[in-house]
Coordinates of C-alpha atoms in Angstrom, one line a residue:
M2 CA 0.0 0.0 0.0
R3 CA 2.8 2.5 1.0
A4 CA 4.8 1.7 -2.2
A5 CA 1.7 2.1 -4.5
I6 CA 0.8 5.4 -2.9
C7 CA 4.4 6.7 -3.2
D8 CA 4.5 5.7 -6.9
M9 CA 1.1 7.4 -7.7
V10 CA 2.2 10.6 -6.0
T11 CA 5.5 10.5 -8.0
I12 CA 3.6 10.0 -11.2
A13 CA 1.2 12.9 -10.4
R14 CA 4.2 15.1 -9.8
H15 CA 6.0 14.1 -13.0
L16 CA 2.8 14.8 -15.1
N17 CA 2.0 17.9 -13.1
L18 CA -1.4 16.5 -12.2
T19 CA -3.6 16.9 -9.1
L20 CA -4.0 13.7 -7.0
V21 CA -7.2 12.8 -5.2
I22 CA -6.6 11.0 -1.9
P23 CA -6.3 7.3 -2.8
E24 CA -9.2 4.9 -2.3
L25 CA -8.2 1.6 -0.7
D26 CA -9.1 -1.8 -1.9
K27 CA -11.9 -3.2 0.3
T28 CA -12.5 -6.5 -1.6
S29 CA -9.3 -8.4 -0.8
F30 CA -9.1 -11.4 1.4
W31 CA -8.8 -9.3 4.6
A32 CA -12.1 -7.3 3.8
D33 CA -10.8 -4.4 5.7
P34 CA -13.2 -1.4 5.5
S35 CA -10.5 1.1 6.5
D36 CA -10.2 4.3 4.4
F37 CA -7.0 6.2 3.7
G38 CA -7.7 8.6 6.6
D39 CA -8.2 5.6 9.0
I40 CA -4.6 4.6 8.5
F41 CA -2.7 7.6 7.4
N42 CA -2.5 11.2 8.6
V43 CA -4.3 13.0 5.7
N44 CA -3.5 16.6 6.6
H45 CA 0.2 15.8 7.1
F46 CA 0.2 13.9 3.8
I47 CA -1.2 16.9 1.9
N48 CA 0.8 19.6 3.6
S49 CA 4.2 17.9 3.7
L50 CA 4.1 17.4 -0.1
R51 CA 2.5 20.7 -0.9
D52 CA 5.6 22.1 -2.7
E53 CA 5.7 19.0 -5.0
V54 CA 2.1 18.1 -5.9
K55 CA -1.4 19.2 -5.2
I56 CA -3.4 16.6 -3.3
I57 CA -7.1 17.0 -2.6
K58 CA -9.5 15.0 -0.5
A59 CA -12.2 14.6 -3.1
L60 CA -12.9 15.2 -6.8
P61 CA -14.2 18.8 -7.4
K62 CA -17.8 19.1 -8.4
K63 CA -16.9 20.8 -11.7
F64 CA -15.3 17.5 -12.7
S65 CA -17.7 15.1 -11.2
S66 CA -20.6 16.8 -12.9
K67 CA -19.0 16.4 -16.3
I68 CA -18.5 12.6 -15.8
R69 CA -21.9 11.1 -16.5
T70 CA -21.2 7.6 -15.1
E71 CA -17.7 6.6 -14.0
P72 CA -14.3 8.2 -14.7
F73 CA -12.1 6.7 -17.3
T74 CA -10.6 3.7 -15.6
M75 CA -7.6 1.6 -16.5
P76 CA -4.6 -0.2 -14.9
P77 CA -1.2 1.3 -15.9
V78 CA 1.3 -1.2 -17.3
S79 CA 3.5 -2.8 -14.6
W80 CA 7.0 -1.7 -14.0
S81 CA 6.7 1.3 -16.4
S82 CA 9.3 4.1 -16.8
E83 CA 8.4 7.8 -16.5
K84 CA 8.4 8.0 -20.3
Y85 CA 5.4 5.6 -20.5
Y86 CA 3.4 8.0 -18.3
L87 CA 4.4 11.0 -20.4
K88 CA 3.7 9.4 -23.8
Q89 CA 0.8 7.1 -23.0
I90 CA -1.0 8.4 -19.9
L91 CA -0.8 12.1 -20.2
P92 CA -2.6 12.2 -23.5
L93 CA -5.4 10.2 -21.9
V94 CA -5.6 12.7 -19.1
R95 CA -5.9 15.6 -21.5
K96 CA -8.7 13.8 -23.3
H97 CA -10.7 12.6 -20.3
K98 CA -9.7 15.2 -17.7
V99 CA -10.0 12.6 -15.0
I100 CA -8.3 9.2 -14.9
H101 CA -8.8 6.5 -12.3
F102 CA -6.1 3.9 -11.9
N103 CA -7.7 0.7 -10.6
R104 CA -4.3 -1.1 -10.2
T105 CA -1.4 0.6 -8.6
D106 CA 0.9 -2.2 -7.4
A107 CA 4.3 -2.2 -9.0
R108 CA 3.4 0.3 -11.7
L109 CA 6.6 2.2 -11.7
A110 CA 10.1 0.8 -12.6
N111 CA 12.7 0.0 -9.9
N112 CA 15.5 1.4 -11.9
G113 CA 16.3 3.9 -14.8
L114 CA 14.2 6.7 -13.4
P115 CA 15.6 10.3 -13.0
L116 CA 17.3 10.8 -9.7
R117 CA 14.8 13.5 -8.7
L118 CA 11.9 11.0 -9.0
Q119 CA 13.7 8.3 -7.0
K120 CA 14.4 10.8 -4.2
L121 CA 10.8 12.0 -4.3
R122 CA 9.6 8.4 -3.8
C123 CA 11.7 8.3 -0.6
R124 CA 10.5 11.7 0.6
I125 CA 6.9 10.6 0.2
N126 CA 7.5 7.2 2.0
Y127 CA 9.7 8.4 4.8
E128 CA 8.4 11.9 5.4
G129 CA 5.0 12.3 3.8
L130 CA 3.3 9.0 4.8
R131 CA 2.7 9.1 8.6
F132 CA 0.1 6.9 10.3
T133 CA -2.8 8.5 12.2
P134 CA -1.9 10.0 15.6
E135 CA -3.8 7.2 17.2
I136 CA -1.8 4.5 15.4
E137 CA 1.5 6.4 16.0
A138 CA 0.8 6.8 19.7
L139 CA -0.1 3.1 20.3
G140 CA 3.0 2.1 18.2
D141 CA 5.2 4.3 20.3
K142 CA 3.7 2.7 23.5
L143 CA 4.5 -0.8 22.1
I144 CA 8.1 0.3 21.3
S145 CA 8.5 1.8 24.7
I146 CA 7.3 -1.4 26.5
L147 CA 9.8 -3.5 24.4
R148 CA 12.7 -1.1 25.0
R149 CA 12.3 -1.4 28.7
S150 CA 13.7 -4.9 28.3
G151 CA 16.6 -3.6 26.3
F152 CA 17.4 -5.4 23.0
F153 CA 14.5 -6.8 21.0
V154 CA 14.0 -8.7 17.8
V155 CA 11.0 -8.5 15.4
L156 CA 10.2 -11.7 13.7
H157 CA 7.9 -11.2 10.7
L158 CA 6.4 -14.7 10.7
R159 CA 4.4 -15.0 7.6
Y160 CA 2.5 -18.2 8.5
E161 CA -1.1 -17.0 8.2
M162 CA -3.8 -19.0 6.5
D163 CA -4.1 -16.7 3.5
M164 CA -0.3 -16.8 2.9
L165 CA -0.1 -20.6 2.9
S166 CA -3.2 -20.9 0.7
F167 CA -2.0 -18.3 -1.8
S168 CA 1.5 -19.7 -2.0
G169 CA 0.4 -23.4 -1.9
C170 CA 3.1 -24.0 0.8
T171 CA 1.9 -26.8 3.1
H172 CA 5.1 -28.3 4.5
G173 CA 4.4 -29.5 8.0
C174 CA 0.6 -29.3 7.5
S175 CA -1.7 -32.3 8.0
D176 CA -3.7 -33.7 5.2
R177 CA -6.8 -32.0 6.5
E178 CA -5.0 -28.7 6.6
T179 CA -3.6 -29.1 3.1
E180 CA -7.2 -29.8 1.8
E181 CA -8.5 -26.8 3.6
L182 CA -5.8 -24.5 2.2
T183 CA -6.3 -25.9 -1.3
R184 CA -10.1 -25.3 -1.1
M185 CA -9.5 -21.7 0.0
R186 CA -7.1 -21.1 -3.0
Y187 CA -9.7 -22.3 -5.5
A188 CA -12.4 -20.2 -3.8
F189 CA -10.6 -16.9 -4.6
P190 CA -10.7 -16.2 -8.3
W191 CA -8.0 -13.5 -8.3
W192 CA -5.4 -15.9 -7.0
K193 CA -4.5 -17.1 -10.4
E194 CA -2.1 -20.0 -9.6
K195 CA -4.2 -23.1 -8.5
E196 CA -2.2 -26.2 -9.1
I197 CA 0.9 -26.0 -6.9
V198 CA 3.4 -28.6 -5.9
S199 CA 4.3 -27.5 -2.3
E200 CA 7.7 -29.4 -1.9
K201 CA 8.9 -28.1 -5.3
K202 CA 8.2 -24.5 -4.3
R203 CA 9.8 -25.1 -0.9
L204 CA 13.1 -26.5 -2.5
E205 CA 13.2 -23.4 -4.7
G206 CA 13.1 -21.2 -1.7
L207 CA 9.6 -19.8 -2.6
C208 CA 7.8 -20.7 0.6
P209 CA 7.7 -18.9 4.0
L210 CA 9.7 -20.8 6.7
T211 CA 7.5 -22.7 9.1
P212 CA 7.6 -21.8 12.8
E213 CA 9.6 -25.0 13.4
E214 CA 12.2 -24.2 10.7
T215 CA 12.4 -20.6 12.0
A216 CA 13.3 -21.8 15.5
L217 CA 16.3 -23.8 14.1
V218 CA 17.4 -20.9 11.9
L219 CA 17.3 -18.3 14.8
R220 CA 19.3 -20.7 17.0
A221 CA 21.8 -21.3 14.2
L222 CA 22.3 -17.5 13.7
G223 CA 23.2 -17.2 17.4
F224 CA 20.0 -15.8 19.0
T225 CA 20.1 -16.9 22.6
R226 CA 17.2 -18.4 24.5
D227 CA 16.6 -15.2 26.5
A228 CA 16.1 -13.1 23.4
L229 CA 12.9 -11.0 23.4
I230 CA 11.1 -11.7 20.2
Y231 CA 8.1 -9.7 19.0
I232 CA 5.9 -11.6 16.5
A233 CA 4.7 -9.3 13.7
S234 CA 2.0 -11.2 11.9
G235 CA -1.7 -12.1 11.8
E236 CA -3.0 -15.3 13.3
I237 CA -0.6 -18.2 12.9
Y238 CA -2.1 -21.1 11.0
G239 CA -2.3 -24.1 13.3
G240 CA -2.2 -21.8 16.4
E241 CA -0.2 -22.7 19.5
R242 CA 0.4 -26.3 18.2
R243 CA 2.6 -24.8 15.4
M244 CA 4.2 -22.3 17.7
A245 CA 5.2 -24.9 20.3
A246 CA 8.8 -25.5 19.0
L247 CA 9.4 -21.8 18.5
R248 CA 8.2 -21.0 22.1
A249 CA 10.2 -23.9 23.5
S250 CA 13.4 -22.3 22.0
Y251 CA 12.4 -18.7 22.8
P252 CA 10.1 -18.4 25.8
K253 CA 10.2 -14.6 25.7
I254 CA 8.0 -14.4 22.6
V255 CA 5.4 -11.6 22.6
R256 CA 2.7 -10.1 20.4
K257 CA 0.9 -6.8 20.6
E258 CA -2.1 -8.6 22.0
M259 CA 0.1 -9.6 25.0
L260 CA 1.6 -6.1 25.6
L261 CA -1.5 -4.0 25.2
S262 CA -4.9 -4.2 26.8
A263 CA -8.1 -5.3 25.0
E264 CA -9.4 -1.8 25.5
E265 CA -6.4 -0.2 23.8
L266 CA -6.6 -2.5 20.8
R267 CA -10.4 -2.4 20.5
P268 CA -10.5 0.5 18.0
F269 CA -8.2 -1.4 15.6
Q270 CA -9.8 -4.8 15.9
N271 CA -11.3 -6.2 12.6
H272 CA -9.1 -3.7 10.8
S273 CA -6.2 -5.8 9.6
T274 CA -4.4 -2.9 7.9
Q275 CA -4.4 -0.8 11.0
M276 CA -3.1 -3.7 13.1
A277 CA -0.4 -4.2 10.4
A278 CA 0.5 -0.5 10.8
L279 CA 1.3 -1.1 14.5
D280 CA 3.5 -4.0 13.5
Y281 CA 5.2 -1.9 10.8
L282 CA 6.2 0.8 13.4
V283 CA 7.6 -1.8 15.8
S284 CA 9.4 -3.5 12.9
V285 CA 11.1 -0.3 11.8
A286 CA 12.2 0.5 15.4
S287 CA 13.5 -3.0 16.3
D288 CA 17.2 -3.8 17.0
V289 CA 17.0 -6.7 14.5
F290 CA 14.3 -7.4 11.9
V291 CA 13.9 -11.0 10.6
P292 CA 11.3 -11.7 7.9
T293 CA 10.6 -15.4 7.1
Y294 CA 9.2 -14.5 3.7
D295 CA 10.1 -11.6 1.3
G296 CA 6.6 -10.2 0.9
N297 CA 5.8 -6.5 0.3
M298 CA 5.7 -5.5 4.0
A299 CA 9.1 -7.2 4.7
K300 CA 10.7 -5.5 1.7
V301 CA 9.4 -2.0 2.6
V302 CA 10.4 -2.4 6.2
E303 CA 13.9 -3.5 5.0
G304 CA 14.2 -0.3 2.9
H305 CA 12.9 1.9 5.7
R306 CA 15.5 0.5 8.0
R307 CA 18.3 1.1 5.4
Y308 CA 17.1 4.7 5.1
A309 CA 17.1 5.1 8.9
G310 CA 20.8 4.1 9.1
F311 CA 21.2 0.5 7.8
H312 CA 19.7 -1.1 10.9
R313 CA 20.2 -4.8 11.0
T314 CA 17.7 -6.8 8.8
I315 CA 18.5 -10.4 8.2
V316 CA 17.3 -11.3 4.7
L317 CA 17.0 -15.1 4.9
D318 CA 18.1 -17.1 1.9
R319 CA 15.3 -19.6 2.0
R320 CA 16.6 -21.8 -0.8
E321 CA 19.9 -22.4 1.0
I322 CA 18.2 -22.7 4.4
V323 CA 15.8 -25.4 3.2
E324 CA 18.7 -27.4 1.7
L325 CA 20.7 -27.1 5.0
L326 CA 17.6 -28.0 7.1
D327 CA 17.0 -31.1 5.1
L328 CA 20.6 -32.2 5.5
L329 CA 20.4 -31.6 9.3
Q330 CA 17.2 -33.6 9.5
D331 CA 18.7 -36.4 7.5
G332 CA 21.7 -36.6 9.8
K333 CA 24.1 -35.5 7.1
L334 CA 25.1 -32.3 9.0
S335 CA 26.0 -32.0 12.7
W336 CA 24.4 -29.0 14.6
D337 CA 27.8 -27.2 14.6
Q338 CA 28.1 -27.7 10.8
F339 CA 24.6 -26.5 10.3
S340 CA 25.0 -23.4 12.4
T341 CA 28.3 -22.5 10.8
A342 CA 26.8 -22.9 7.3
V343 CA 23.8 -20.7 8.1
K344 CA 26.0 -18.0 9.5
E345 CA 28.2 -18.1 6.4
V346 CA 25.3 -17.9 4.0
H347 CA 23.9 -14.8 5.8
K348 CA 27.1 -12.8 6.6
N349 CA 26.4 -10.4 3.7
R350 CA 22.6 -10.4 4.1
M351 CA 22.4 -8.3 7.2
G352 CA 21.0 -5.0 5.8
Q353 CA 24.4 -3.5 5.2
P354 CA 24.9 -1.1 2.2
T355 CA 24.8 -3.1 -1.1
P356 CA 24.1 -2.0 -4.7
R357 CA 20.5 -2.8 -5.8
K358 CA 20.6 -5.7 -8.2
V359 CA 19.4 -4.7 -11.7
I360 CA 18.1 -7.3 -14.2
P361 CA 17.1 -5.6 -17.5
G362 CA 13.8 -6.8 -18.7
R363 CA 13.0 -8.9 -15.6
P364 CA 11.9 -6.5 -13.0
K365 CA 10.2 -9.1 -10.8
E366 CA 13.5 -10.8 -10.3
E367 CA 15.6 -7.8 -9.5
D368 CA 15.9 -6.0 -6.2
Y369 CA 12.8 -3.9 -5.3
F370 CA 13.4 -0.2 -5.1
Y371 CA 11.6 0.1 -1.8
A372 CA 13.7 -2.7 -0.2
N373 CA 16.9 -0.8 -1.1
P374 CA 16.4 2.9 -2.0
Q375 CA 20.1 3.4 -2.6
E376 CA 19.6 6.8 -4.2
C377 CA 18.4 8.1 -0.8
T378 CA 21.0 6.3 1.4
G379 CA 24.3 7.8 0.1
P380 CA 27.2 9.1 2.1
S381 CA 25.6 12.5 2.9
R382 CA 22.5 10.8 4.2
I383 CA 24.6 8.4 6.3
S384 CA 26.7 11.2 7.8
S385 CA 23.6 13.1 8.6
I386 CA 22.2 10.1 10.5
E387 CA 25.5 9.6 12.4
S388 CA 25.5 13.3 13.3
R389 CA 22.0 13.1 14.7
E390 CA 22.8 9.9 16.7
S391 CA 25.9 11.5 18.2
D392 CA 23.8 14.5 19.3
I393 CA 21.4 12.1 21.0

């Protein structure tokens, strides 16, 4: 959501157009009725970007009266350059006066854009997009509670029912659970991939790690039993049964529901995006962030942490991990060999400065701009952060 908003503001600025506050999708799996203003600080969003682009809360009547039915609606082409919007989209705006983009995910290229546009994407994401005061205040309280214990880790454990159903990853699930997940996948028509071989995807590193696998990987990486681990996720599929091994290894596992009262969380209940916003704030502020799957939120948090000063984010190489886990389980590796190998695989995957990988013509396979916004994390940016930290 954040990435799509940033891209649309950037496109509006490039084309010198007025942007209407975005409408949020309410038809997805989560069926969250939240509007933009329920999640983000609208006034700050408009005012902080005033010098770049005009943003308004609703379409003016002079335009809406001219549109007899619905505005001209279309999805922009995915991963497009700024030239596409100038040559293909701007003429349509001139013709129709109002244009509605009904798909906004990954509609702007990762690479090859002018530096000013890349920097604008960062400014929107890290300065223009703030959550509502209510979300920010409760997020600050969560962070404060965790900080009292000192060092804390955020584990983005993507093991919710929708994730497993969508990906077709059922390793460790019972036959009944596998059938349930498969039925769910076929029930949602916008999930295009239906026939999935779970073990094949797992071996290719395309599945989220299970809670049991995650426990072994954290131990191998050197996280000690007394580590405070905050779980950033929705409801874990299989519940406490699937969390047993992870809790046995790390008794100090907490969730927001354990740290805040029911009364404090009540305004956000049944609003999955607002609950995710709380997890986002805690994830950005953590000492270490460990995602078990490289989904959109994990990537955007990784980039936010790079921008904030290259805070440690362990980007797990799931393909290598699965191979090592299977060797360990088969008795072909000792624990010490397994741990050494896991550490070696990840020594350069800790969120340190690295060039963004570019693969011309294959944008889905290259590094995501919002995971590594290198144009905004240069030497001047880093020295500025170091200066502020020394002042603190």
